[in-house]
PDB file of C-alpha atoms in Angstrom:
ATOM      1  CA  UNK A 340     -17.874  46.725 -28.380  1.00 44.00           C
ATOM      2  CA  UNK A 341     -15.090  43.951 -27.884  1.00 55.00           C
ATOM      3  CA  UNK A 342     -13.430  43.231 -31.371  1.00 80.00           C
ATOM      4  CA  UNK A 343     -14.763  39.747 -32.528  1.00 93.00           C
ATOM      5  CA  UNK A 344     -13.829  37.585 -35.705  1.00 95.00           C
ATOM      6  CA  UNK A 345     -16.086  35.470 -37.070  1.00 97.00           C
ATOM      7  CA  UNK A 346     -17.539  33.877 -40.198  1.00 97.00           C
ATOM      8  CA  UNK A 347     -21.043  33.524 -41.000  1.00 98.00           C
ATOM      9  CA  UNK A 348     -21.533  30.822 -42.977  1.00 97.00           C
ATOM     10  CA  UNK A 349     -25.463  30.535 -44.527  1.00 96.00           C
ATOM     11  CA  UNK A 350     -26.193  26.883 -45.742  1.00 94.00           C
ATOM     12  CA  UNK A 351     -28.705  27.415 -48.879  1.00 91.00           C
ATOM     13  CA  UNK A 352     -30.851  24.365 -50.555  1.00 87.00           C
ATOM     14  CA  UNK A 353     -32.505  24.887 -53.531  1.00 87.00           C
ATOM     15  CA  UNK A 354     -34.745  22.055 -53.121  1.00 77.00           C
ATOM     16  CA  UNK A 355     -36.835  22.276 -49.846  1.00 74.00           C
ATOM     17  CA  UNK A 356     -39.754  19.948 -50.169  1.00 75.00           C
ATOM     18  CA  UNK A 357     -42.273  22.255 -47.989  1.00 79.00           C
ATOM     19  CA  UNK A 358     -41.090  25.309 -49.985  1.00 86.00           C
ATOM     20  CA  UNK A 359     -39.337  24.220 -53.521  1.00 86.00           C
ATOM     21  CA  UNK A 360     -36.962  27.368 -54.100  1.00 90.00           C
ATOM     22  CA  UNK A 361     -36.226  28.719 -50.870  1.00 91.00           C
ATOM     23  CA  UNK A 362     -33.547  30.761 -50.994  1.00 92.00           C
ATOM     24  CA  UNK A 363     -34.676  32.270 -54.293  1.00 93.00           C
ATOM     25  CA  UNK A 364     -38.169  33.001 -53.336  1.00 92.00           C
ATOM     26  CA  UNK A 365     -38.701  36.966 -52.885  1.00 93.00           C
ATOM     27  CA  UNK A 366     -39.087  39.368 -49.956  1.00 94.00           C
ATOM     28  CA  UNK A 367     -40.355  42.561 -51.222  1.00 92.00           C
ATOM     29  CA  UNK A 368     -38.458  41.488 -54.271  1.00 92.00           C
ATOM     30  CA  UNK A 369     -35.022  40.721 -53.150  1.00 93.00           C
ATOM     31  CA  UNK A 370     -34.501  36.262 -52.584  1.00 93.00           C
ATOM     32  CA  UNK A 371     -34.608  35.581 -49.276  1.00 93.00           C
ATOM     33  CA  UNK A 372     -30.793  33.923 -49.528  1.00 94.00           C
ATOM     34  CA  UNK A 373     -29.667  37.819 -49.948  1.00 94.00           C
ATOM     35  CA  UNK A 374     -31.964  39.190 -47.248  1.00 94.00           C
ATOM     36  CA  UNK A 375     -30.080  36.807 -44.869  1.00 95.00           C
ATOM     37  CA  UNK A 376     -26.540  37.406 -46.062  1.00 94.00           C
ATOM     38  CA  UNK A 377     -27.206  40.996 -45.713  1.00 93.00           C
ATOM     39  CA  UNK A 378     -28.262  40.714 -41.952  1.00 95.00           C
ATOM     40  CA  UNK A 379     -25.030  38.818 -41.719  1.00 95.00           C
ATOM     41  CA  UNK A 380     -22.526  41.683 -42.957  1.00 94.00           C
ATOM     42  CA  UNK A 381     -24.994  43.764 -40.522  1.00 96.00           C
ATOM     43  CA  UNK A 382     -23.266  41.609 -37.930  1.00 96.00           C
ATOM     44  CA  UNK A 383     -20.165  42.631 -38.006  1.00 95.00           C
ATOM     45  CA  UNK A 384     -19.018  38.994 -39.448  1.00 95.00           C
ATOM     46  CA  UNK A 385     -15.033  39.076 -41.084  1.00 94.00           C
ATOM     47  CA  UNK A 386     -16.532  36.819 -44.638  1.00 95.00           C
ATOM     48  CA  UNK A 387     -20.207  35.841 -45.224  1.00 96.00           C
ATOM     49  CA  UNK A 388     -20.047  32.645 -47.151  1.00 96.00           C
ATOM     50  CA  UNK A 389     -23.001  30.920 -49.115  1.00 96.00           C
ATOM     51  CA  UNK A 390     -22.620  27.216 -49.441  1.00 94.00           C
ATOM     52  CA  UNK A 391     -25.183  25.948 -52.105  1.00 92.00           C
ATOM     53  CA  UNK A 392     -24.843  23.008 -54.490  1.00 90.00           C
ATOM     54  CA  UNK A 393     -27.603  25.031 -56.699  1.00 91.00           C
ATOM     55  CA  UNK A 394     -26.415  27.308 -59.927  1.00 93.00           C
ATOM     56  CA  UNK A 395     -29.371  29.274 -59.589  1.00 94.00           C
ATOM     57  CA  UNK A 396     -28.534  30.213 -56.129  1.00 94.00           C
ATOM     58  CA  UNK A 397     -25.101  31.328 -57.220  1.00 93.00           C
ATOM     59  CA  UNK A 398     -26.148  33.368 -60.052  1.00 92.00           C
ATOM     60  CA  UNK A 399     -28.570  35.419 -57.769  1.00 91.00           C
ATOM     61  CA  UNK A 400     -26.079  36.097 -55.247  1.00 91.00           C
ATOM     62  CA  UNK A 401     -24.009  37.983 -58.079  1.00 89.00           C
ATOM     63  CA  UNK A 402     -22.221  41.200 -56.870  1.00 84.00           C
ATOM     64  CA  UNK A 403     -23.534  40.550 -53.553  1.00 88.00           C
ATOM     65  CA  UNK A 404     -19.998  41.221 -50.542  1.00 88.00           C
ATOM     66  CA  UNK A 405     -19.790  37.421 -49.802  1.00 92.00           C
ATOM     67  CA  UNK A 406     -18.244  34.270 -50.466  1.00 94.00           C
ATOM     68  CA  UNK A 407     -19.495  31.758 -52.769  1.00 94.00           C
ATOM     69  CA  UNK A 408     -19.003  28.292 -51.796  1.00 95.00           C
ATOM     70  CA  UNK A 409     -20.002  25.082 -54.174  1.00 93.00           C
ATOM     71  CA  UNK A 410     -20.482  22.304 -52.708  1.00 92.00           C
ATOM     72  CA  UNK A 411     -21.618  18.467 -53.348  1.00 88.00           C
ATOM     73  CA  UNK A 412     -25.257  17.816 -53.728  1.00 83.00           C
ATOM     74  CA  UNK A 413     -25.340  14.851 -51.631  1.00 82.00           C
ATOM     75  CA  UNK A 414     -25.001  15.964 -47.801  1.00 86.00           C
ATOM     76  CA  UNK A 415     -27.681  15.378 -45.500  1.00 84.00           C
ATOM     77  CA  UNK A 416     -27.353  18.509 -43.608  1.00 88.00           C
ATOM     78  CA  UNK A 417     -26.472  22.181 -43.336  1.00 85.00           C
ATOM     79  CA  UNK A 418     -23.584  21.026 -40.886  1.00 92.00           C
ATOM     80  CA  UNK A 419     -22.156  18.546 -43.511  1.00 92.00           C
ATOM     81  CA  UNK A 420     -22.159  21.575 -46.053  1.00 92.00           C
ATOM     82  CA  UNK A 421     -20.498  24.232 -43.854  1.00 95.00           C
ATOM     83  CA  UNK A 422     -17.966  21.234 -43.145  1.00 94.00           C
ATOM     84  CA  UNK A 423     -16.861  20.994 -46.526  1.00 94.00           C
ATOM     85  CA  UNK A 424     -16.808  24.805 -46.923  1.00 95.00           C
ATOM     86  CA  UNK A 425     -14.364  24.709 -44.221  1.00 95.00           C
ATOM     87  CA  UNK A 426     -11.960  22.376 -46.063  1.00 95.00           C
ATOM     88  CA  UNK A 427     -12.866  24.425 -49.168  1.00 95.00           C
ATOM     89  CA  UNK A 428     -11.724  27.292 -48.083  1.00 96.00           C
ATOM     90  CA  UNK A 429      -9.065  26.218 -45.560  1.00 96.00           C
ATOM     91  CA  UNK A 430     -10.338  27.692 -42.671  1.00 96.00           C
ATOM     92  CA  UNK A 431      -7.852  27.899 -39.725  1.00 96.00           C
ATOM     93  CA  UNK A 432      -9.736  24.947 -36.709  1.00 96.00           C
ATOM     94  CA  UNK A 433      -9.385  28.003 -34.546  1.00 96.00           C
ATOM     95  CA  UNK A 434     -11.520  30.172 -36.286  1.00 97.00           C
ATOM     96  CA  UNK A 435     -15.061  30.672 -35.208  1.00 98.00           C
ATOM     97  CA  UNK A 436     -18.066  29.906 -38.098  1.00 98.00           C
ATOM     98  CA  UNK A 437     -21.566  31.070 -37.176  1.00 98.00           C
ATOM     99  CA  UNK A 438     -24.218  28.739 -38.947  1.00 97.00           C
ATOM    100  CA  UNK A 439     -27.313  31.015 -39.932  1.00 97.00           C
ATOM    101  CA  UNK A 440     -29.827  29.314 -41.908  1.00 92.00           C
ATOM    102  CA  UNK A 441     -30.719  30.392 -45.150  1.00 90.00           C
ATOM    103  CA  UNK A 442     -34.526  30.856 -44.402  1.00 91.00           C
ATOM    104  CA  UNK A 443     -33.768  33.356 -41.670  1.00 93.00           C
ATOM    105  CA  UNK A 444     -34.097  36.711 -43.265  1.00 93.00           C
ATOM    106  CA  UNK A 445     -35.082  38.763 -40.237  1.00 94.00           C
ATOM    107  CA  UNK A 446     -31.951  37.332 -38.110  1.00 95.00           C
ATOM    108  CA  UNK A 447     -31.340  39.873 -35.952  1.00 96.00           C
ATOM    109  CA  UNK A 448     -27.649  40.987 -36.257  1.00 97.00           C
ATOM    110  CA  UNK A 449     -27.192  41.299 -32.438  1.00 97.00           C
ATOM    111  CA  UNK A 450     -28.255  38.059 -31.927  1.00 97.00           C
ATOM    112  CA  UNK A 451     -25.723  36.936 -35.037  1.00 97.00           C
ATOM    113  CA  UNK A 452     -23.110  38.184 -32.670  1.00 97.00           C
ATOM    114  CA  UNK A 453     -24.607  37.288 -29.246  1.00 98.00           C
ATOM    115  CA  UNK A 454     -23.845  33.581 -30.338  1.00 98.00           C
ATOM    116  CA  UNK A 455     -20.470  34.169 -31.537  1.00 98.00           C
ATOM    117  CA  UNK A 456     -19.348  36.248 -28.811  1.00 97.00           C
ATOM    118  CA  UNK A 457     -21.213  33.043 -26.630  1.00 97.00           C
ATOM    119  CA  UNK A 458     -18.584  30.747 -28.116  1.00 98.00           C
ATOM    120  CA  UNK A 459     -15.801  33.052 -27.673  1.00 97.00           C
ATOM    121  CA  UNK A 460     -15.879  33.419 -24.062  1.00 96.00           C
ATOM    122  CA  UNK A 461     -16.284  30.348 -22.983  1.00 95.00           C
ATOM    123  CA  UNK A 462     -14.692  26.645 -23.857  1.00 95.00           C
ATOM    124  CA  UNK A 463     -16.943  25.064 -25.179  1.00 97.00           C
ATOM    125  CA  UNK A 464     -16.552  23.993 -29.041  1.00 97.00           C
ATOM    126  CA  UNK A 465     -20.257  24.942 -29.615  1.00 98.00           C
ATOM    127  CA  UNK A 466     -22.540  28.024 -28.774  1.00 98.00           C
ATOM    128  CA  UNK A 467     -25.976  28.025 -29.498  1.00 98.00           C
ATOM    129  CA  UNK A 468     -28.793  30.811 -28.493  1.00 98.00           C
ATOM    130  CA  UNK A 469     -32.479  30.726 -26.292  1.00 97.00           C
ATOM    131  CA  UNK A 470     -35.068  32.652 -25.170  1.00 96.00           C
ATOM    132  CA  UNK A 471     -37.492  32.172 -22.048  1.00 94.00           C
ATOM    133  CA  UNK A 472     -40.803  30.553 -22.795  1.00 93.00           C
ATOM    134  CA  UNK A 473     -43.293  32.520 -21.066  1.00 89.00           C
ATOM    135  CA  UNK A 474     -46.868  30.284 -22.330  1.00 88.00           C
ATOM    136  CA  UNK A 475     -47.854  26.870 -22.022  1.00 87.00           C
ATOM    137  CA  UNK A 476     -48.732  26.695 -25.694  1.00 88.00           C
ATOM    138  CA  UNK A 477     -45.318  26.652 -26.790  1.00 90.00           C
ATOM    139  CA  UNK A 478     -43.951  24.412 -23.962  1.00 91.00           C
ATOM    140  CA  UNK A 479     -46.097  21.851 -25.247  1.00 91.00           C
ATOM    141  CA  UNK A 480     -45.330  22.812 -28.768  1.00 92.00           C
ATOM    142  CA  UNK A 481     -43.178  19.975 -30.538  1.00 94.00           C
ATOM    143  CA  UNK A 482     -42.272  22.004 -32.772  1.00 91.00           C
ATOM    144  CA  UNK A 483     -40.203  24.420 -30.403  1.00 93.00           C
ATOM    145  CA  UNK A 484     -37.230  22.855 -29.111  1.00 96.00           C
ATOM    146  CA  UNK A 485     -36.919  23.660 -25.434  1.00 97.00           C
ATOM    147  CA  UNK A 486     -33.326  23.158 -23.629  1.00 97.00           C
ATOM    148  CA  UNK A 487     -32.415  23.049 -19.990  1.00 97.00           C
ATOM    149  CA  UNK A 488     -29.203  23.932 -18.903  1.00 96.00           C
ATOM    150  CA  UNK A 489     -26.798  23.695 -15.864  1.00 97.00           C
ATOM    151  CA  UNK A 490     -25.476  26.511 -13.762  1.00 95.00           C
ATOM    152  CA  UNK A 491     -22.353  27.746 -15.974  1.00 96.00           C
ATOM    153  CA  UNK A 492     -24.789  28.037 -18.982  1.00 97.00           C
ATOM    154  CA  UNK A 493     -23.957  24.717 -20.768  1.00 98.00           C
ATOM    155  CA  UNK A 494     -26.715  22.443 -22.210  1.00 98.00           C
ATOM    156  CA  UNK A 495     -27.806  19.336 -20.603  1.00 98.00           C
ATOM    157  CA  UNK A 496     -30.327  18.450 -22.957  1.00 98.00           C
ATOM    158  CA  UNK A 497     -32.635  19.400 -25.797  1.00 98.00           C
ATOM    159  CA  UNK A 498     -36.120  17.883 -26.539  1.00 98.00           C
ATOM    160  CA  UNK A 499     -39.628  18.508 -28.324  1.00 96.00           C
ATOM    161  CA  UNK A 500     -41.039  17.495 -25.063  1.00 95.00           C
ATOM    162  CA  UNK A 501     -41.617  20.045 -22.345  1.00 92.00           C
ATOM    163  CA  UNK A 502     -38.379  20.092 -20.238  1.00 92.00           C
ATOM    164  CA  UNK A 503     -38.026  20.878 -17.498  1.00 90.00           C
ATOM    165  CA  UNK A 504     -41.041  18.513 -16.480  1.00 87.00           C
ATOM    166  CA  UNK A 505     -42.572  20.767 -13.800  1.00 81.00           C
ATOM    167  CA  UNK A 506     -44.368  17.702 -11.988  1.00 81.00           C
ATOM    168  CA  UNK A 507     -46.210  19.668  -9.471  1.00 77.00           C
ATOM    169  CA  UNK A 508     -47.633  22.195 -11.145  1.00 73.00           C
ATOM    170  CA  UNK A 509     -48.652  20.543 -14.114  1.00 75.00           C
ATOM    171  CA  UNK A 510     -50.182  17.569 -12.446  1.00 66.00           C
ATOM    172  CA  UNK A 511     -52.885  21.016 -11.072  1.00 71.00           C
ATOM    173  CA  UNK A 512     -53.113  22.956 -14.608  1.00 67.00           C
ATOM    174  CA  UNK A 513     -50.801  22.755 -17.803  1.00 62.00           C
ATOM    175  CA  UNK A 514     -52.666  26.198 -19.081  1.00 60.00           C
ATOM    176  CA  UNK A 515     -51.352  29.533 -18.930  1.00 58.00           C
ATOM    177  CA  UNK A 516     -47.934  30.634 -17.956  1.00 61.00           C
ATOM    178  CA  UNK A 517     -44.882  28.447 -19.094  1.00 58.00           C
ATOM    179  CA  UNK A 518     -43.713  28.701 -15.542  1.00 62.00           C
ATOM    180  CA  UNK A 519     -40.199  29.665 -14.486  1.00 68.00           C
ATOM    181  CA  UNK A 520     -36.956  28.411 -15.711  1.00 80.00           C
ATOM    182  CA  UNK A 521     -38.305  26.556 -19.781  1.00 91.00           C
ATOM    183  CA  UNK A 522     -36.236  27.760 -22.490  1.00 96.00           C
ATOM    184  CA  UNK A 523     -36.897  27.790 -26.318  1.00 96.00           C
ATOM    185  CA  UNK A 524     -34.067  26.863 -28.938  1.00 97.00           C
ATOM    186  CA  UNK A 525     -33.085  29.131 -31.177  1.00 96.00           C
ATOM    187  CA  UNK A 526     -31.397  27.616 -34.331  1.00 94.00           C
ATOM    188  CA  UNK A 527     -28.233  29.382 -34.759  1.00 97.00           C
ATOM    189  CA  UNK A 528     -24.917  27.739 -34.154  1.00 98.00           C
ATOM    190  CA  UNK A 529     -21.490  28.918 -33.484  1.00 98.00           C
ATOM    191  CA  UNK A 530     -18.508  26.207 -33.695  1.00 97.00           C
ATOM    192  CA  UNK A 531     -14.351  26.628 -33.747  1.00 97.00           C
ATOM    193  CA  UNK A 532     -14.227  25.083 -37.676  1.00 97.00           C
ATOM    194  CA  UNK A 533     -12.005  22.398 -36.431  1.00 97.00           C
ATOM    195  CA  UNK A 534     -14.998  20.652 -34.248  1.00 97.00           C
ATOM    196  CA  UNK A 535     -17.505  21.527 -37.337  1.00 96.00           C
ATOM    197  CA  UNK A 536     -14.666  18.935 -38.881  1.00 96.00           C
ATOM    198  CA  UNK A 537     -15.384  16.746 -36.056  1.00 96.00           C
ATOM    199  CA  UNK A 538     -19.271  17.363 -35.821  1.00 95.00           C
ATOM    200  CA  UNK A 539     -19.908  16.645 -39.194  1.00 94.00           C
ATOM    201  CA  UNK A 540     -17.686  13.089 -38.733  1.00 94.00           C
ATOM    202  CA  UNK A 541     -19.552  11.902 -35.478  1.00 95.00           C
ATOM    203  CA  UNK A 542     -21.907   9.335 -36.937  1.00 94.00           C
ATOM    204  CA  UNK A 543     -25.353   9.863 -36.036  1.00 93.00           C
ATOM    205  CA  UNK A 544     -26.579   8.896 -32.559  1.00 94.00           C
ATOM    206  CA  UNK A 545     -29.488   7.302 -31.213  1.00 97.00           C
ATOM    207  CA  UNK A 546     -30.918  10.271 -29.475  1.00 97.00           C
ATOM    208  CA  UNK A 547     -30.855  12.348 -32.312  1.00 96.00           C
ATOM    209  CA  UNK A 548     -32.676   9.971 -34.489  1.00 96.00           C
ATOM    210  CA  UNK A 549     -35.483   9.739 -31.656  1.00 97.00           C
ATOM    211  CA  UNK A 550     -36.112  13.429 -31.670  1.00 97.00           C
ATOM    212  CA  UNK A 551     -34.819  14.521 -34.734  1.00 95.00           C
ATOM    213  CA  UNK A 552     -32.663  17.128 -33.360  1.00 96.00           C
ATOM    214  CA  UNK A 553     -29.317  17.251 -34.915  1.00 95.00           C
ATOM    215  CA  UNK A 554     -27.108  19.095 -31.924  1.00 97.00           C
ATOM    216  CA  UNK A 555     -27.831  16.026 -29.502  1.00 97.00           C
ATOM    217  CA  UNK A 556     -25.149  14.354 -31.462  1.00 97.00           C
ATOM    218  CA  UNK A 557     -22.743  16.571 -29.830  1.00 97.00           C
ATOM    219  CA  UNK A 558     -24.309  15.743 -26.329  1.00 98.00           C
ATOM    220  CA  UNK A 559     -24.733  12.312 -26.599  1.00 97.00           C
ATOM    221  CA  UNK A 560     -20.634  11.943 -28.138  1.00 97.00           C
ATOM    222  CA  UNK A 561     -19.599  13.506 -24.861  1.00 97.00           C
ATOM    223  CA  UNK A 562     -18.675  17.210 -26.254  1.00 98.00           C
ATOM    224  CA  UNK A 563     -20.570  20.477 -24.477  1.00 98.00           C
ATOM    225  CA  UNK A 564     -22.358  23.235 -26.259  1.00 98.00           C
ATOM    226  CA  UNK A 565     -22.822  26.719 -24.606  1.00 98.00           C
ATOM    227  CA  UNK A 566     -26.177  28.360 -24.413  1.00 98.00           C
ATOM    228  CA  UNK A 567     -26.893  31.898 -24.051  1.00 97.00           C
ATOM    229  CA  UNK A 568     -29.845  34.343 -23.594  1.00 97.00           C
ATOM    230  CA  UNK A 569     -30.399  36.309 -26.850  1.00 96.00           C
ATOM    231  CA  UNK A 570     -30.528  39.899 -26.468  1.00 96.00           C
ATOM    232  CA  UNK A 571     -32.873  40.345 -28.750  1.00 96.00           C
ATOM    233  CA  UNK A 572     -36.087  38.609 -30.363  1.00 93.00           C
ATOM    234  CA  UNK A 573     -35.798  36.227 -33.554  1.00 92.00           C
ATOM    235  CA  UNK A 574     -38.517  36.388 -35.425  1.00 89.00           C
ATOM    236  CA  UNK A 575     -40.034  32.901 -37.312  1.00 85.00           C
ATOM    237  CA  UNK A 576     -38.097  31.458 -40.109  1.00 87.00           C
ATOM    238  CA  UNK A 577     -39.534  30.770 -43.345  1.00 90.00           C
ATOM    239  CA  UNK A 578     -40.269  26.892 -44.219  1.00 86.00           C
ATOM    240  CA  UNK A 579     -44.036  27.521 -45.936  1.00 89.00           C
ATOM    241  CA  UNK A 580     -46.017  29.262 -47.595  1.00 90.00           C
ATOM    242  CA  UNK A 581     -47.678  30.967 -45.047  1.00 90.00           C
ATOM    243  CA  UNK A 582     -44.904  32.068 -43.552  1.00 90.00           C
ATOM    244  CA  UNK A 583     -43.388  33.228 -46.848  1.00 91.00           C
ATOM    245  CA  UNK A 584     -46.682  35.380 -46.850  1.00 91.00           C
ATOM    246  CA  UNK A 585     -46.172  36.165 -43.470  1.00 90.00           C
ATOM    247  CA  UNK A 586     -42.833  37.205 -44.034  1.00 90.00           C
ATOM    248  CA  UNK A 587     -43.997  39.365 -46.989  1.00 89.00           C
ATOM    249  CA  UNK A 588     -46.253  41.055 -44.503  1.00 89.00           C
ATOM    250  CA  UNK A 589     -43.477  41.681 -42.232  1.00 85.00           C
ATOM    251  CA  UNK A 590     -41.764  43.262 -44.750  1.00 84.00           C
ATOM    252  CA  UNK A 591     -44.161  45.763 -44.667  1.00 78.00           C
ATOM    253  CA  UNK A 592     -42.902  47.652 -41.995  1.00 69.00           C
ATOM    254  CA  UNK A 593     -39.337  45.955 -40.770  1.00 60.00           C
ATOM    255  CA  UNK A 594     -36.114  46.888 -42.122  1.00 52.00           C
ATOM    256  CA  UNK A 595     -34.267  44.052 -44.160  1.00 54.00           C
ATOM    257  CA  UNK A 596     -31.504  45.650 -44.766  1.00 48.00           C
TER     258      UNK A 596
END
């Protein structure tokens, strides 16, 4: 396995409106936060660093092998956290930072890596992961971000609309298989810290406001983001609470640690 370096950087809000105490809520009774820093030091990463703006967040993390990073209570996104963990912590603009959300705590660790190591070998200043869409229910899903991309694996767009458009076949059926060649998003990021700098500068753009999709920024300033295939599946995040019970039931039989 080529040696890598890379942070992992887990953005962690205590106060989610669909599920008030995220990070904190348990996972066969360990906070979710720690199920997901865990997968990250399961990745190989250099530091794992929590950026919260919450106390309680930071007193559960206690004696966990990770950074702790404070931060204001005022940004608007993950990206504008990590950002000021980066001047926090004075990381060099070289050095590559893996976001991971905070409500991912069955991130698999290969895919952790896959999306740094798709950052590292290419020049791009972002890396991001997908996964083939293989039924039409998700295609048409807004909810699932689907991503087309051109021949040297870089994106060309991201929508909640089904993209490609596959005119001719869906002007016979739009049921059944997805159809060759549509792509879901998976949201994990990779970035150099200097462009997370820049990323979280760039003021918002008009395409990201229509579809509420945060990484078009990049596209739409003129900057490319790499895509590649993860090797392995990502299971659903947790945002409710049926998929905290789902995740509970998961638990079951999957190994968090």
């Amino acid at each position: 396995m080529p040696t890598l370096d890379f942070i992992v950087a887990i953005p962690a809000r205590y106060g989610a409106t669909r599920l008030p105490g995220k990070p904190l809520r348990l996972i066969a009774g360990t906070p979710m936060v720690v199920h997901v820093a865990r997968r990250a030091l399961a990745a190989g990463a250099r530091q794992v660093v929590v950026a919260t703006d919450d106390a309680r967040i930071a007193e559960a993390l206690a004696g966990e092998s990770l950074t702790l990073c404070m931060t204001r209570e005022d940004h608007a996104s993950g990206t504008d956290r990590l950002a000021e963990c980066a001047d926090q912590l004075g990381w060099a603009d070289d050095q590559i930072v893996v976001n991971l959300q905070g409500d991912e705590p069955f991130a698999p660790p290969e895919g952790i890596r896959a999306v740094a190591m798709a950052l590292a070998s290419g020049a791009a200043p972002m890396a991001t992961l997908a996964t083939p869409i293989h039924d039409s229910d998700t295609l048409f899903d807004p909810n699932a971000v689907k991503i087309v991309r051109d021949q040297a694996g870089l994106a060309l767009y991201f929508s909640r609309a089904p993209i490609p458009w596959q005119r001719d076949r869906f002007a016979r059926d739009r049921l059944g298989a997805a159809g060759e060649g549509a792509l879901r998003h998976i949201g994990i990021y990779a970035y150099r810290a200097g462009f997370l700098r820049q990323f979280a500068a760039l003021p918002p753009g008009r395409l990201e406001q229509l579809e509420a999709l945060e990484q078009l920024r990049v596209l739409e300033a003129g900057y490319r983001i790499a895509v590649g295939l993860t090797p392995v599946d990502f299971p659903p995040g947790v945002d409710t609470e049926a998929d905290l019970a789902r995740a509970q039931a998961l638990a079951q039989g999957h190994s968090l640690t």
